[in-house]
mmCIF file of C-alpha atoms in Angstrom:
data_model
loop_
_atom_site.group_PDB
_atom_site.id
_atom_site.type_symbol
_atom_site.label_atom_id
_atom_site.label_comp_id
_atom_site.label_asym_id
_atom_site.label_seq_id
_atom_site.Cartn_x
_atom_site.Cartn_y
_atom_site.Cartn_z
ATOM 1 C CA UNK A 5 22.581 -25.044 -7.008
ATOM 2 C CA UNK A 6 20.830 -23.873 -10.332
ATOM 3 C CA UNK A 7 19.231 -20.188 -10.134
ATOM 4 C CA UNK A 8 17.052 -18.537 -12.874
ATOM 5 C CA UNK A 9 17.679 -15.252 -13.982
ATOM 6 C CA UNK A 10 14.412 -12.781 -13.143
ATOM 7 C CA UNK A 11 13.041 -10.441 -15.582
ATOM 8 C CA UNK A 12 11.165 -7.275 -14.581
ATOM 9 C CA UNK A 13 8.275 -6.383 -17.084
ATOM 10 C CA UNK A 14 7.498 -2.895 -16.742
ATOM 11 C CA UNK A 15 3.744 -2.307 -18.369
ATOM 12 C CA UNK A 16 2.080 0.660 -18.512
ATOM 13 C CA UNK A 17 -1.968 0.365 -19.138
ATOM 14 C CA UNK A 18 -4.611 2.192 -19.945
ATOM 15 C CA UNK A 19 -8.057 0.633 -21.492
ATOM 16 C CA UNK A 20 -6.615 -2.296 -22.692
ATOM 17 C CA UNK A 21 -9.090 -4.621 -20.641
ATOM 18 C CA UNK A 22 -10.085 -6.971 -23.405
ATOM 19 C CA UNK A 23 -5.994 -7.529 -24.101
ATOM 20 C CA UNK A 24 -4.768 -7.936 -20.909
ATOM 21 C CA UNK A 25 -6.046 -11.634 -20.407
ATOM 22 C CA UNK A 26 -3.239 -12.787 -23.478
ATOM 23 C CA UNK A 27 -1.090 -10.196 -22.894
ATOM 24 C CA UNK A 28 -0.718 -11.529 -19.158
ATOM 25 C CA UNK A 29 -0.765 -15.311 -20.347
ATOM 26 C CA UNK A 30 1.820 -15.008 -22.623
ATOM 27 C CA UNK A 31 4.040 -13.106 -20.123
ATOM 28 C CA UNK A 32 3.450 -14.982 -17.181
ATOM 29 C CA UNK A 33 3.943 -18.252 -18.842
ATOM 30 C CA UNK A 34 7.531 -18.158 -19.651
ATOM 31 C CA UNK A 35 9.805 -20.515 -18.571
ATOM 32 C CA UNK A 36 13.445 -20.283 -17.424
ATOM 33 C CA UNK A 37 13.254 -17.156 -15.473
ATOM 34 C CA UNK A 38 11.688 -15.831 -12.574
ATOM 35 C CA UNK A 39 8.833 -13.193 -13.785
ATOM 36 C CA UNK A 40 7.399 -10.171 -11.835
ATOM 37 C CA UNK A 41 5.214 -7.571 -13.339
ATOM 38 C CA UNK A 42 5.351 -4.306 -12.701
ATOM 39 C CA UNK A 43 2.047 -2.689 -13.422
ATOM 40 C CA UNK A 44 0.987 1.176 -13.863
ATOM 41 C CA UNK A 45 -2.531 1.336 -14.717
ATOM 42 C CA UNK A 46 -3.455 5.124 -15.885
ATOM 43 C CA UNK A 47 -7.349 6.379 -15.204
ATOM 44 C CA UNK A 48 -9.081 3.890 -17.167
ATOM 45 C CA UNK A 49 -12.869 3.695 -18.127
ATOM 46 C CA UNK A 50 -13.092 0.147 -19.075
ATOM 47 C CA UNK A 51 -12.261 -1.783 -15.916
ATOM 48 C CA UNK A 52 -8.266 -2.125 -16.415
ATOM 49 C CA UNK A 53 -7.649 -1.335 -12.329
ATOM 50 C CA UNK A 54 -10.030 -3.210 -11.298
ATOM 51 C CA UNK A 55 -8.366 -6.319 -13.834
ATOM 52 C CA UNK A 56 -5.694 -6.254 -12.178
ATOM 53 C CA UNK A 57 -6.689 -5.680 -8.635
ATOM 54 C CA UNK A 58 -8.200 -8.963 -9.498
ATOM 55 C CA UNK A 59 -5.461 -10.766 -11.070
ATOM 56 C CA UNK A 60 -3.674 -9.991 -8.125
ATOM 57 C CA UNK A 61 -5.428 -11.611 -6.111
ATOM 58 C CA UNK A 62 -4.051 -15.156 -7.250
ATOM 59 C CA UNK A 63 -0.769 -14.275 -8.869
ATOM 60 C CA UNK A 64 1.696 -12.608 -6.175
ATOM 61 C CA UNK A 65 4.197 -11.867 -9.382
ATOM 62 C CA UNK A 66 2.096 -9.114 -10.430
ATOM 63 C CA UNK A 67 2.575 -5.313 -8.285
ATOM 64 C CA UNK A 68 0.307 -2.910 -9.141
ATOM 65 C CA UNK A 69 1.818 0.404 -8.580
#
């Protein structure tokens, strides 16, 4: 039996809306390990929370704390 290794990605946010579609691609795309996000989103004006409450929604690796 073959297991990947997982990586934690700890990411700390705070109106970075108009990055986070990329940023989250490019993370959530890679291959040969087991990906979970970690998520701390600090008061943000520009809809950052409210990204990822979303995002959530359909992608059970991300935990916004």
């Amino acid at each position: 039996m073959h297991f990947l290794p997982s990586v934690a990605v700890c990411l700390a946010a705070f109106n970075g809306v108009r990055y986070l579609p990329q940023q989250m691609d490019s993370i959530l795309s890679q291959t040969g390990v087991v990906v979970t996000v970690f998520a701390s989103v600090d008061s943000s004006s520009d809809g950052t929370e409210d990204w990822f409450r979303q995002l959530r929604t359909t992608e059970h690796r991300v935990v916004l704390l």
